[in-house]
Coordinates of C-alpha atoms in Angstrom, one line a residue:
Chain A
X235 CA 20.3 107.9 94.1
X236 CA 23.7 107.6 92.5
X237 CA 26.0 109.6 95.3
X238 CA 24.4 107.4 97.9
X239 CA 25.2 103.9 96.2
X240 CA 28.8 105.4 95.5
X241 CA 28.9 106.0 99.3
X242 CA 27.9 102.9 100.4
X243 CA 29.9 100.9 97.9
X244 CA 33.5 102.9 98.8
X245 CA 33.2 104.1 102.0
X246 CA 34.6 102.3 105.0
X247 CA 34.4 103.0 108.7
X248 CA 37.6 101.6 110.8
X249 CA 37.8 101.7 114.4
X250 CA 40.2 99.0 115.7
X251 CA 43.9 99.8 116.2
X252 CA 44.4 96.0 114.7
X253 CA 42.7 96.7 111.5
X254 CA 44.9 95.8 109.3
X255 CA 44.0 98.9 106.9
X256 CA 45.2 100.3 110.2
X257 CA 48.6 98.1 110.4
X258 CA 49.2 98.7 106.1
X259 CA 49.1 102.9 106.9
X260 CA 51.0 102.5 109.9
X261 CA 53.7 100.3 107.9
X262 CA 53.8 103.1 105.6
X263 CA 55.9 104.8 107.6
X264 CA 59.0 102.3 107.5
X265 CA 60.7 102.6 104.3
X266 CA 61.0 99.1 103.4
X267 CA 57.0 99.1 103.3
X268 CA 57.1 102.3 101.3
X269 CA 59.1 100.3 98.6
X270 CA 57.3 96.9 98.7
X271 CA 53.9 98.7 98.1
X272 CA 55.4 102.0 95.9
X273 CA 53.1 104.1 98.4
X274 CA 53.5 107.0 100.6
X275 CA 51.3 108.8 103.0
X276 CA 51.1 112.3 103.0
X277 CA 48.7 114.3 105.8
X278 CA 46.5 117.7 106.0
X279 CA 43.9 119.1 104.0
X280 CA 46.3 121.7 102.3
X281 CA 48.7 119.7 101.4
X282 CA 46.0 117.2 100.0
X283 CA 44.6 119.8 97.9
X284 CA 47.8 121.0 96.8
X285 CA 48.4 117.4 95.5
X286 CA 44.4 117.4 94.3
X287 CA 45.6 120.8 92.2
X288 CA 48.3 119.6 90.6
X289 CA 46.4 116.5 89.0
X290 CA 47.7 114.4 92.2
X291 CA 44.8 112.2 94.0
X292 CA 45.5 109.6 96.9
X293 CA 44.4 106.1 96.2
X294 CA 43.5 106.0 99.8
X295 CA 41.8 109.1 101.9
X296 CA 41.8 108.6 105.7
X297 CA 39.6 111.4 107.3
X298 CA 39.2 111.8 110.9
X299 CA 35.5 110.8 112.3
X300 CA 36.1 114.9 114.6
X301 CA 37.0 116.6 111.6
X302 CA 34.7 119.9 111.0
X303 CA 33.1 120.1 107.4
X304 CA 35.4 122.5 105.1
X305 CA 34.6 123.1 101.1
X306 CA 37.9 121.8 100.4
X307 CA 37.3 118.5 102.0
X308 CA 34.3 118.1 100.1
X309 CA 36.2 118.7 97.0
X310 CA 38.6 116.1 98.1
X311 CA 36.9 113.8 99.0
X312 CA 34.1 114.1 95.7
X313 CA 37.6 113.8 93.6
X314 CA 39.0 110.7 95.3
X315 CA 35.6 109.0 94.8
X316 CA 35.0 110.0 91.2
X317 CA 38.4 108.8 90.1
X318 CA 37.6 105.2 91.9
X319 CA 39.5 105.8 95.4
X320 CA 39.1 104.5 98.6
X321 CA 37.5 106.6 102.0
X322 CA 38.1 105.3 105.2
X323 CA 37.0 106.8 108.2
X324 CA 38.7 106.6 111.4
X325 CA 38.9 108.5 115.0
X326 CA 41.3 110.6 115.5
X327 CA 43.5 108.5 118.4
X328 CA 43.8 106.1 115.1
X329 CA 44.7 109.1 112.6
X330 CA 47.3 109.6 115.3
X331 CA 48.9 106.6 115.2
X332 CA 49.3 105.8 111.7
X333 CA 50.9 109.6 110.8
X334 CA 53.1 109.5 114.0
X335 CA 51.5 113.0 115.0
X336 CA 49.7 113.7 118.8
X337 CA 47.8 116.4 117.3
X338 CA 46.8 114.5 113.8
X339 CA 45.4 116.3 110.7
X340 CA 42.0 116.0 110.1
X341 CA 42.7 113.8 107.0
X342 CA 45.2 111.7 105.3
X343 CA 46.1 110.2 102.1
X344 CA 48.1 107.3 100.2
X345 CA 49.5 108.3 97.0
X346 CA 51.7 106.1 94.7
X347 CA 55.6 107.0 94.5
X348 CA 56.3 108.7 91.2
X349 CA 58.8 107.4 89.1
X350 CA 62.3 109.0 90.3
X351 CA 64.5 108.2 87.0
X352 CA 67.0 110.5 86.4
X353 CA 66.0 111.0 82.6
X354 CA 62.5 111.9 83.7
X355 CA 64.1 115.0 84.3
X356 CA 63.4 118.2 81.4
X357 CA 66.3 120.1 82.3
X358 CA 64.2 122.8 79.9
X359 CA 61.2 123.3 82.3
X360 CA 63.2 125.4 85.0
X361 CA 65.5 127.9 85.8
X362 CA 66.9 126.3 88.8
X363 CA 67.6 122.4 90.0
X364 CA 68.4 121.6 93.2
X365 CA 70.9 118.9 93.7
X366 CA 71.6 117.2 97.0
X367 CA 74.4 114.6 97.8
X368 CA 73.9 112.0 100.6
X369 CA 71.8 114.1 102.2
X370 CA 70.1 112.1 105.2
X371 CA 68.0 114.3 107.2
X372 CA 64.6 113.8 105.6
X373 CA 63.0 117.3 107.3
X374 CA 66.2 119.1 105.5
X375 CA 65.4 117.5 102.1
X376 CA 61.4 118.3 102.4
X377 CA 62.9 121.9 103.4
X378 CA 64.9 121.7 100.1
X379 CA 61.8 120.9 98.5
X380 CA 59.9 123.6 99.8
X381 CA 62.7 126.3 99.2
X382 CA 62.6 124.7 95.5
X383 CA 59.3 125.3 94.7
X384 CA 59.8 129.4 96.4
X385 CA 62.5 129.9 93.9
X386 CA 60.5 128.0 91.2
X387 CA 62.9 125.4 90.7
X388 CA 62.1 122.5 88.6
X389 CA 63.1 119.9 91.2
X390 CA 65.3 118.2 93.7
X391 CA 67.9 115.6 92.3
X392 CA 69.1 113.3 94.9
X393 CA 72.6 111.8 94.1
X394 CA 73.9 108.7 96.2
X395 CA 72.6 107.5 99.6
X396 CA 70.2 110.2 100.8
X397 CA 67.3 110.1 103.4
X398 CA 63.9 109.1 101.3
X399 CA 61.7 111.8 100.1
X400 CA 58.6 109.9 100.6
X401 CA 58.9 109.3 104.2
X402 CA 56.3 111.0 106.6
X403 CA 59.0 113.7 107.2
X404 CA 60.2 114.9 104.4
X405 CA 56.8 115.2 102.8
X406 CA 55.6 117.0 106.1
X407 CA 58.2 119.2 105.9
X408 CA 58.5 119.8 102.2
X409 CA 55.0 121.6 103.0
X410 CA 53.3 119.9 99.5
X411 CA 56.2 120.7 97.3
X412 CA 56.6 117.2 97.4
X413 CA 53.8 117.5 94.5
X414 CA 55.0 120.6 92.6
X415 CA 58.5 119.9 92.6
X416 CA 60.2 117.0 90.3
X417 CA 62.2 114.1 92.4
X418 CA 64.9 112.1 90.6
X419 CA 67.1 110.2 92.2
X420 CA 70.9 108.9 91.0
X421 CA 74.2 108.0 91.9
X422 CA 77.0 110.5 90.9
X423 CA 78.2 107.8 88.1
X424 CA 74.4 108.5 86.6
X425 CA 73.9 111.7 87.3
X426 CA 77.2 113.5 85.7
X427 CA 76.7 111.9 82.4
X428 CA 72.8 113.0 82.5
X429 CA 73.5 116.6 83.1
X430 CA 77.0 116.5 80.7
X431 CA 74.3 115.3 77.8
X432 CA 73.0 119.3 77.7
X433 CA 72.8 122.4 78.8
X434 CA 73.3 122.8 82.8
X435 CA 75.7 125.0 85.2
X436 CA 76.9 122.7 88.5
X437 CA 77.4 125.3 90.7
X438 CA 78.7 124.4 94.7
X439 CA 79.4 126.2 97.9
X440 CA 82.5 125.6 98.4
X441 CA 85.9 126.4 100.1
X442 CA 88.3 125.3 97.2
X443 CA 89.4 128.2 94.9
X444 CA 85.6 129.6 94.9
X445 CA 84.9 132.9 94.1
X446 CA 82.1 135.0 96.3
X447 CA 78.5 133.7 96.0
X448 CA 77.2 137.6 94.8
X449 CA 77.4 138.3 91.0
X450 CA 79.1 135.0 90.1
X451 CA 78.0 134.3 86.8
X452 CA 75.3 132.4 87.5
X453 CA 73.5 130.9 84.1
X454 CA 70.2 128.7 83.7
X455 CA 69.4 125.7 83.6
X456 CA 71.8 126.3 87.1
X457 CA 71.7 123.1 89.4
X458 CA 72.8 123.9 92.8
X459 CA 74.6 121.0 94.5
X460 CA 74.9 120.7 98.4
X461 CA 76.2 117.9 100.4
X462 CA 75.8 115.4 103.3
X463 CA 75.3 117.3 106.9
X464 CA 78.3 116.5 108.1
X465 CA 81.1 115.5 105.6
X466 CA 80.2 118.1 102.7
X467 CA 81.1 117.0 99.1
X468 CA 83.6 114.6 98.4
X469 CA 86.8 116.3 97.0
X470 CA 85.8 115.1 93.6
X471 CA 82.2 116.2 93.0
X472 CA 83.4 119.6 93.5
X473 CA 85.6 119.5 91.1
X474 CA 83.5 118.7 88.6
X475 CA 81.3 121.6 89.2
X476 CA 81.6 124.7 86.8
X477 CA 81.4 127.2 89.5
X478 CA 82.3 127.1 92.8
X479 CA 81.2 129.8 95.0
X480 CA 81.9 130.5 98.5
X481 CA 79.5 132.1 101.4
X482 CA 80.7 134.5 104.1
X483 CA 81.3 133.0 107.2
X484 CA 81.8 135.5 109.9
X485 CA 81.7 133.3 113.1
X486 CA 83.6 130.4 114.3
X487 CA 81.8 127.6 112.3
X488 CA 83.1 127.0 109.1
X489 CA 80.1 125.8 107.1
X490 CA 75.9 126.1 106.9
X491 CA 72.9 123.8 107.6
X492 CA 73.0 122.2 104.0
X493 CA 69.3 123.2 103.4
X494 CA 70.4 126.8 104.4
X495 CA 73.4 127.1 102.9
X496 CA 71.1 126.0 99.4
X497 CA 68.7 128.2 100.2
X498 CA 71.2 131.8 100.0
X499 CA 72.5 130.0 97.2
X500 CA 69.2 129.7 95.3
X501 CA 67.8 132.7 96.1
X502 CA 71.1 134.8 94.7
X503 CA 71.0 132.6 92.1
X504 CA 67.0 133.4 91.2
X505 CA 68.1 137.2 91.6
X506 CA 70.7 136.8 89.0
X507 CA 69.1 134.9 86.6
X508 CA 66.1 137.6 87.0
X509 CA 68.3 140.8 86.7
Chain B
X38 CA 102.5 113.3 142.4
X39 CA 99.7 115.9 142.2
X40 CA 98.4 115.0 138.7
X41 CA 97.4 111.6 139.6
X42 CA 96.1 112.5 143.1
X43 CA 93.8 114.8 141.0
X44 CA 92.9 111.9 139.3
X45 CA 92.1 110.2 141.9
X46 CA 90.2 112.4 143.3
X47 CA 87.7 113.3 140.4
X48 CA 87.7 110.5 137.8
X49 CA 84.6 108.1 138.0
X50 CA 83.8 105.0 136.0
X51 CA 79.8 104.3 135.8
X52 CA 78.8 100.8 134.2
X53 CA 75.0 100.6 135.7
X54 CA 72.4 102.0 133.6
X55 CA 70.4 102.6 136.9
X56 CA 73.3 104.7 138.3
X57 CA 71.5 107.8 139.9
X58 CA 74.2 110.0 137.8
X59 CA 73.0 108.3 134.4
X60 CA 69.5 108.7 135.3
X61 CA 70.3 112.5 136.2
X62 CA 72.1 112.8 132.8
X63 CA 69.1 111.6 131.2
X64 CA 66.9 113.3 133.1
X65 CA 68.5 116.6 131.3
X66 CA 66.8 116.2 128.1
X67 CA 63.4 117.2 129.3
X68 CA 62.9 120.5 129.5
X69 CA 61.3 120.5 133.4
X70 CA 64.7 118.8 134.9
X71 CA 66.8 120.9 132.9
X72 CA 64.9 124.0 134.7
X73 CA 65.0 122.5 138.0
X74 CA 69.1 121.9 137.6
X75 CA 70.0 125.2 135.7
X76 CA 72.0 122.5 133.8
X77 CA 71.6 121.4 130.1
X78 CA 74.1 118.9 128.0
X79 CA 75.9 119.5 124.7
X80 CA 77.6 116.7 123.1
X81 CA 80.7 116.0 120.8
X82 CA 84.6 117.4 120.9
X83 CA 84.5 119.7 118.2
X84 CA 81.7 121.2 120.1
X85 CA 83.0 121.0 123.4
X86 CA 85.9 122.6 122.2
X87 CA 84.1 125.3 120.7
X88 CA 82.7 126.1 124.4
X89 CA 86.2 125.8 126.0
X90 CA 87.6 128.1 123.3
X91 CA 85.1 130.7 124.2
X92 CA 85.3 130.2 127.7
X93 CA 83.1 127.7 128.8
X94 CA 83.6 124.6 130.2
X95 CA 81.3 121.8 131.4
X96 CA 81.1 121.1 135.1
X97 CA 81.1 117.2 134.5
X98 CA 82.6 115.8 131.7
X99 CA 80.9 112.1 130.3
X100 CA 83.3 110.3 128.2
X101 CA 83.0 107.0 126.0
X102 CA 85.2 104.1 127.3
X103 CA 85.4 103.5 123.1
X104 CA 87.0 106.7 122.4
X105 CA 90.1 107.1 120.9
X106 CA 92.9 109.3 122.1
X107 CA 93.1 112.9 120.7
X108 CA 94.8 115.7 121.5
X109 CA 92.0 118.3 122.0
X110 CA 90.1 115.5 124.1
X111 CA 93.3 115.4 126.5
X112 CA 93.0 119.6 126.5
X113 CA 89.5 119.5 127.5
X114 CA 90.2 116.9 130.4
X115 CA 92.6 119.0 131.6
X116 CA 91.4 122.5 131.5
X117 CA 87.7 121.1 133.4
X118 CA 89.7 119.0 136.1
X119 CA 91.9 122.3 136.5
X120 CA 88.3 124.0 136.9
X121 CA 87.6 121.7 139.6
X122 CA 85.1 119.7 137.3
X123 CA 83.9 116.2 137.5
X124 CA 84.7 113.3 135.1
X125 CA 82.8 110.4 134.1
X126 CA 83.9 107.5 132.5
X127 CA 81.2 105.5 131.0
X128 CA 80.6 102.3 128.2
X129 CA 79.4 104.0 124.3
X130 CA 75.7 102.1 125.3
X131 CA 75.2 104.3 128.5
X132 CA 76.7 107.5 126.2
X133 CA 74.3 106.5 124.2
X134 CA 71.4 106.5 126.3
X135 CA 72.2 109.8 127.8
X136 CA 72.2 111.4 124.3
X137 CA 69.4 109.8 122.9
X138 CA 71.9 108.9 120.0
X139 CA 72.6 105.7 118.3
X140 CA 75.9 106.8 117.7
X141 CA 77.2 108.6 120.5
X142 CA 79.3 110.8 119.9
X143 CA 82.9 110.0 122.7
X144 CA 82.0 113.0 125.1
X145 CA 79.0 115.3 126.5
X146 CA 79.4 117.6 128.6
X147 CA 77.0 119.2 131.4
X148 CA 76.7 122.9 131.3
X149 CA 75.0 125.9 133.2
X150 CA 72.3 127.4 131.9
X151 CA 73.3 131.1 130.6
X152 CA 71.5 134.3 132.0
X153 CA 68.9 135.2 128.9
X154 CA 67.7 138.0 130.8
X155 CA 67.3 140.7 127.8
X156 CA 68.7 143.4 129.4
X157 CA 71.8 140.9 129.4
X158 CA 72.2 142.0 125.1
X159 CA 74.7 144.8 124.6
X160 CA 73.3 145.6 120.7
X161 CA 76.3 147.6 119.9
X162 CA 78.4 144.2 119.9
X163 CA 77.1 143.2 116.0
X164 CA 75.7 145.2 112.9
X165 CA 72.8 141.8 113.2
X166 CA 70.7 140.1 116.0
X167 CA 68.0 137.2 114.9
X168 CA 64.6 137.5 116.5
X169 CA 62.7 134.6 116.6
X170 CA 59.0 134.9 117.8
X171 CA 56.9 131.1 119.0
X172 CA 59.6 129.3 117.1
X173 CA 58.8 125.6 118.1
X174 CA 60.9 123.6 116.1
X175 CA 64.0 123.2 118.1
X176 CA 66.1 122.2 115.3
X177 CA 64.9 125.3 113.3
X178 CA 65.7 127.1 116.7
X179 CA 69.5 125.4 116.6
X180 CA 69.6 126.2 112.7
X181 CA 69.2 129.9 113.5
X182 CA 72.1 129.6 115.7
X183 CA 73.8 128.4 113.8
X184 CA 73.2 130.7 110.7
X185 CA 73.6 133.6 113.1
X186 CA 77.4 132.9 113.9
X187 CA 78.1 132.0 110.1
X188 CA 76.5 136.0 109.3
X189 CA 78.5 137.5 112.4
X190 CA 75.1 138.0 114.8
X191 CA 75.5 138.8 117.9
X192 CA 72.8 136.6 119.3
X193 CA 69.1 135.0 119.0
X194 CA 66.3 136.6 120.7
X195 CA 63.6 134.3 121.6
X196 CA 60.3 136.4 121.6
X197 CA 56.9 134.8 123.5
X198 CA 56.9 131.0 123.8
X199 CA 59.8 129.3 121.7
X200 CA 61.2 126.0 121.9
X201 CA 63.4 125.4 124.7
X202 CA 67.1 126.5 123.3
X203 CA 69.0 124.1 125.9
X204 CA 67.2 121.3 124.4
X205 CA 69.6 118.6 123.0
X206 CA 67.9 118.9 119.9
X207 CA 68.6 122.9 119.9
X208 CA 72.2 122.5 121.0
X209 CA 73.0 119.7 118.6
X210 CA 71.4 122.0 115.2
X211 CA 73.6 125.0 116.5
X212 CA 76.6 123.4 115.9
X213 CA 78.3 125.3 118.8
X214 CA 77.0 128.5 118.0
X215 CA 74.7 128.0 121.4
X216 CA 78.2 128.6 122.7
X217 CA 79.2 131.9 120.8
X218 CA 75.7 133.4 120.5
X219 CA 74.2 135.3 122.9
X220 CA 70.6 134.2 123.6
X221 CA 68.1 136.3 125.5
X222 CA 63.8 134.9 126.4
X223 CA 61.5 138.0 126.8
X224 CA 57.8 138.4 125.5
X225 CA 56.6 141.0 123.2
X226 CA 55.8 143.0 126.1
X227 CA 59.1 143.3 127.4
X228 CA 61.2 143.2 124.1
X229 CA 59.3 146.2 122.2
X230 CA 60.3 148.6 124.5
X231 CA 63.6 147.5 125.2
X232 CA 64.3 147.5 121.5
X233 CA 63.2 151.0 121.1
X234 CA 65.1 152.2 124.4
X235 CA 68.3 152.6 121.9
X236 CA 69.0 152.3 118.0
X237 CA 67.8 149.1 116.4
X238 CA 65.9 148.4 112.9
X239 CA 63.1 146.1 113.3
X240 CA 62.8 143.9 110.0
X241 CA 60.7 141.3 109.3
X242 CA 59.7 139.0 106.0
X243 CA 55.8 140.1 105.2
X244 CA 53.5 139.9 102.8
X245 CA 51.8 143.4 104.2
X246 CA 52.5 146.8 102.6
X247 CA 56.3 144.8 102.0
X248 CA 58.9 146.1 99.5
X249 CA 61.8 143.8 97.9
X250 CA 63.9 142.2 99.9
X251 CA 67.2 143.0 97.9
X252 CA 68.5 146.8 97.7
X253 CA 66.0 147.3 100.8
X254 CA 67.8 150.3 102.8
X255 CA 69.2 148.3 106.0
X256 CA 70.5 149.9 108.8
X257 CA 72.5 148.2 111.7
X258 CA 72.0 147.3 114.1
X259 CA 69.7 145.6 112.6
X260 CA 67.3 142.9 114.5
X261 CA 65.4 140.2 112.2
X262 CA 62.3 139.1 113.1
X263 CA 61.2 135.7 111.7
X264 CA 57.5 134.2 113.1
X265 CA 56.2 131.2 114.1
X266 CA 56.5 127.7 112.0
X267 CA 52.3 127.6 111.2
X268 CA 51.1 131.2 112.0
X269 CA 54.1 132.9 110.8
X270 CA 54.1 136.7 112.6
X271 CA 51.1 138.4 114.3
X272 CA 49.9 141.2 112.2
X273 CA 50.4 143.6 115.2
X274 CA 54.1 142.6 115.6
X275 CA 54.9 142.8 111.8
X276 CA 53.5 146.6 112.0
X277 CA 55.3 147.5 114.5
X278 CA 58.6 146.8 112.7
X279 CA 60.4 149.6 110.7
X280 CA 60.6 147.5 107.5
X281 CA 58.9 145.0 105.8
X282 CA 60.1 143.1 103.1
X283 CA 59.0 140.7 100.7
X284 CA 61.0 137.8 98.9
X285 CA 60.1 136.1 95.7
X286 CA 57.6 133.1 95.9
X287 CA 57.6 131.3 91.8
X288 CA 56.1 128.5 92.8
X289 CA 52.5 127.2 94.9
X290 CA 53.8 128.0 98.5
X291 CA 53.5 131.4 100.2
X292 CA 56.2 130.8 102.4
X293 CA 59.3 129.6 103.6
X294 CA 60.4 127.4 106.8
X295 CA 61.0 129.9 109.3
X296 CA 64.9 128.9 109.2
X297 CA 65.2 129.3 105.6
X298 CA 63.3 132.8 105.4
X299 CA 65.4 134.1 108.3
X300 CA 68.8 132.9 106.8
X301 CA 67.9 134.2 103.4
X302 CA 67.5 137.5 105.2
X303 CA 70.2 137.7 107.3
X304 CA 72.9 137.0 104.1
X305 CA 70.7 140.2 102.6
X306 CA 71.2 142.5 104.9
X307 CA 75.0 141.4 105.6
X308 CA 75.7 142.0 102.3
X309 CA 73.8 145.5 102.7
X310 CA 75.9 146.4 105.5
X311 CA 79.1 145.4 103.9
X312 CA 78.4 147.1 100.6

């Protein structure tokens, strides 16, 4: 009898748009909210199971009342109850509205921010960082996330004002690295002492006496800084990089997406590291 | 005399959100009107200038009453009311509804649509072409652009049903480069044998019977072919290419954002080329 009572004590069925279960997930999408509470949704069952994988479970599972059965659900879903979670169930027009999403996942789930201290960081664990400076598209920082874990980088270190990890977009778009990959996050006054107390090459695309991106001498642990969309680095932070490289630009434009432009740069880097 | 009687004659000021002009303006940043018109916008000086540097200019010309005076601002005032253009005067809140933007940038512009007819591509132009096959994402579309001009493409090819690359949100990602990359719309159907009616390396990003992406043996011209954001490539379209190559994956995911992948790709084979 003991699945059936843990059913009926944890599960929940919602189906009012004014539930206010309903208004809390739908708040989670402001970032104010996100910080009052220290929560975050993330959405889909791969994503979910990523998170389940790497010892992450959701406080919180939302599952859609038209979602087919799937193995990996079940496994979700058994996890989140054994470690004392809650299960709502809700349709899917509701599902819709709290991720933001016409076509919703089958299932949701709130998860508790992580702690984003800069001396959380083990510069040791990884080859690669990534660094990003006032970066403040959140779908390019979940792409920086997702091009970190390809290149099995330890992380993404955000320095100054930059969009917030754990909104709906950047975890969407991060793809789950959002899970894998470390997050810290510091202003340049924190950070430069941090990486100046050990090893660590700051490396930067950049225009001021660089050299060419292929067969600098890259060295591990390398962090790889890239700036805000549309200013770049400030004068200074380049400076203080060991390494400045600079990228072919054959066209009229005289700079890369910043998720791009750290993507080349990881990957050469990751092929020189590996040579 | 004749400058201000041009003046006269073409300048507008519009203060009425309910003008019909505004509403047609607005009207261009969904896909069905833009098709009806022919017409598509593209916002901000540098970008405008990029267009009249390469030969295009906008047939009416929206400008913020806030702007400030600038001397490539004046040049593109002149050169579209010497084209026989139309220019709008308007308040940064009506800008600002026309762009979708909070801030608006101080000037939009309304262009023709360009013939994307793919007999319209002369491949011998550039050593690269991106190919881009039910890309959806029209920032990822823009991005591609955008990374095309930075590696010296010639263009983007837009294989079976892509995002629309007129969209604001295209236009705005590519930086410009919508203006300085040719861009052709075919289907499978119509692209595989045009491709193979002359020289042309078909190479795409695979996890099938794929060798290394670095030191693979590129030839140019040489056309990339990057899949769709959720199903990546169908398997019949990855065969059919001449190469298929793999890059390193370290961490959980088994691929990259369609952007990224392309991009990393593209640097690649420039550098092959080059060697």
């Amino acid at each position: 009898m003991a699945p059936l009572m843990k059913q009926a004590r944890m599960r929940r069925t919602i189906t009012g748009f004014s539930n206010p279960t309903v208004k809390y997930l739908r708040s989670l999408r402001e970032k104010k909210h996100r910080k009052r509470e220290g929560k975050f949704l993330a959405e889909g069952l791969r994503l979910l199971t990523d998170a389940r994988e790497g010892g992450r479970l959701p406080e919180m599972l939302v599952m859609s009342a038209a979602r087919d059965p799937h193995p990996l659900l079940e496994a979700l879903e058994n996890a989140v109850e054994d470690a004392g979670g809650e299960i709502v169930e809700t349709p899917p027009e509701i599902l819709s509205k709290i991720t933001g999403k016409d076509n919703p996942q089958a299932v949701a789930g709130v998860f508790c921010e992580f702690d984003t201290s800069i001396d959380k960081i083990d510069r040791s664990r990884a080859p690669i960082w990534l660094v990003a400076q006032a970066l403040r598209d959140p779908g390019n920082l979940g792409t920086m996330l997702r091009t970190g874990d390809a290149v099995g980088a330890g992380g993404l270190i955000l320095i100054d004002d930059c969009a917030d990890p754990f909104s709906v977009e950047a975890v969407r778009a991060s793809m789950g690295a959002i899970f894998t990959q470390q997050i810290a996050q510091a202003s340049w006054e924190e950070f430069l002492p941090w990486l100046r107390s050990g090893a660590g090459q700051l490396v930067a695309a950049s225009l001021r006496d660089a050299r060419p991106y292929r067969q600098a001498p890259y060295v591990a642990p390398c962090f790889i800084l890239v700036g805000n969309e549309s200013r770049g680095l400030p004068e200074e932070y380049e400076m203080a990089c060991d390494l400045r490289v600079t990228m072919p630009m054959r066209g009229r434009a005289d700079s890369l997406n910043a998720a791009i432009a750290g993507a080349v740069l990881a990957y050469e880097v990751l092929a020189t590291l590996e040579a």
